[in-house]
Coordinates of C-alpha atoms in Angstrom, one line a residue:
M1 CA 145.1 92.6 125.4
K2 CA 144.3 94.3 128.6
F3 CA 147.2 92.0 129.5
L4 CA 149.6 92.9 126.8
L5 CA 148.6 96.7 127.4
F6 CA 149.9 95.8 131.0
I7 CA 153.1 94.2 129.7
A8 CA 154.0 97.5 127.4
L9 CA 153.1 99.9 130.4
L10 CA 155.7 97.8 132.5
F11 CA 158.6 97.8 129.8
V12 CA 157.3 101.8 129.0
L13 CA 158.0 102.2 132.8
Y14 CA 161.2 100.4 133.3
V15 CA 163.0 102.2 130.2
I16 CA 162.1 105.4 131.8
A17 CA 163.5 104.4 135.1
K18 CA 166.7 102.9 133.9
R19 CA 167.6 106.2 132.0
A20 CA 166.7 108.2 134.9
F21 CA 169.4 106.2 136.6
A22 CA 172.0 105.3 134.1
S23 CA 173.8 108.7 135.2
G24 CA 174.4 106.9 138.4
G25 CA 173.0 109.8 140.4
G26 CA 169.5 110.3 142.0
M27 CA 166.4 111.1 140.0
N28 CA 166.2 114.5 138.6
I29 CA 162.5 116.4 138.4
A30 CA 161.8 116.0 135.5
D31 CA 162.5 112.2 135.0
A32 CA 160.2 111.7 138.5
A33 CA 158.0 114.2 136.8
K34 CA 158.1 111.8 133.5
L35 CA 157.6 109.1 135.2
L36 CA 154.7 109.8 137.2
D37 CA 153.5 111.6 134.0
V38 CA 152.8 115.1 135.9
A39 CA 154.1 118.2 135.6
P40 CA 157.2 119.2 137.4
D41 CA 155.8 121.8 139.3
A42 CA 152.7 119.4 139.7
N43 CA 151.2 120.3 143.2
P44 CA 151.0 117.7 146.2
A45 CA 147.5 116.3 145.6
Q46 CA 148.3 116.2 141.9
I47 CA 151.7 114.1 142.3
L48 CA 149.9 111.7 145.1
E49 CA 147.0 110.8 143.2
A50 CA 149.2 109.8 140.1
H51 CA 151.5 107.9 142.3
K52 CA 148.3 106.2 143.9
R53 CA 147.3 105.7 140.1
L54 CA 150.8 104.4 139.0
I55 CA 151.8 102.0 142.2
A56 CA 148.4 100.0 142.1
K57 CA 150.0 99.2 138.9
V58 CA 153.3 98.3 139.2
H59 CA 153.1 96.8 142.8
P60 CA 154.8 93.4 143.3
D61 CA 151.7 92.0 144.5
A62 CA 150.1 93.0 141.0
G63 CA 152.5 91.7 139.0
G64 CA 155.2 94.5 138.7
T65 CA 158.5 94.6 140.6
S66 CA 160.2 95.6 143.2
Q67 CA 162.4 98.0 141.9
L68 CA 159.9 99.3 139.0
A69 CA 157.8 100.1 142.2
A70 CA 161.1 101.9 144.5
Q71 CA 161.5 103.8 141.3
V72 CA 157.7 105.6 141.4
N73 CA 158.3 106.1 145.0
Q74 CA 161.2 107.9 144.6
A75 CA 160.0 109.6 142.0
R76 CA 157.2 110.7 144.4
D77 CA 159.7 111.8 147.0
T78 CA 162.0 113.5 144.4
L79 CA 158.6 116.0 143.7
L80 CA 157.7 116.4 147.1
R81 CA 160.7 117.4 148.0
N82 CA 161.0 119.9 145.0
I83 CA 158.1 121.3 146.7
S84 CA 159.3 121.7 150.3
S85 CA 162.6 123.6 149.2
R86 CA 160.3 126.3 146.6

């Protein structure tokens, strides 16, 4: 049962990430926040905690893919860059 939930989570994250990159551009703040499941105006601690939790699930060593892990990392970077530009 847990395995099926994990596979479903990976699929949902894949679909979200694929839509984020469908325009050919980088990830926007709303998509990054949705992928990490945080508010668009989340503080750095919230962003890093959400990233840590999610990357542990989608990392290639944990059964995820390198593409998905890269998208999670890009979401973190996008949100952290947004904070520094506020």
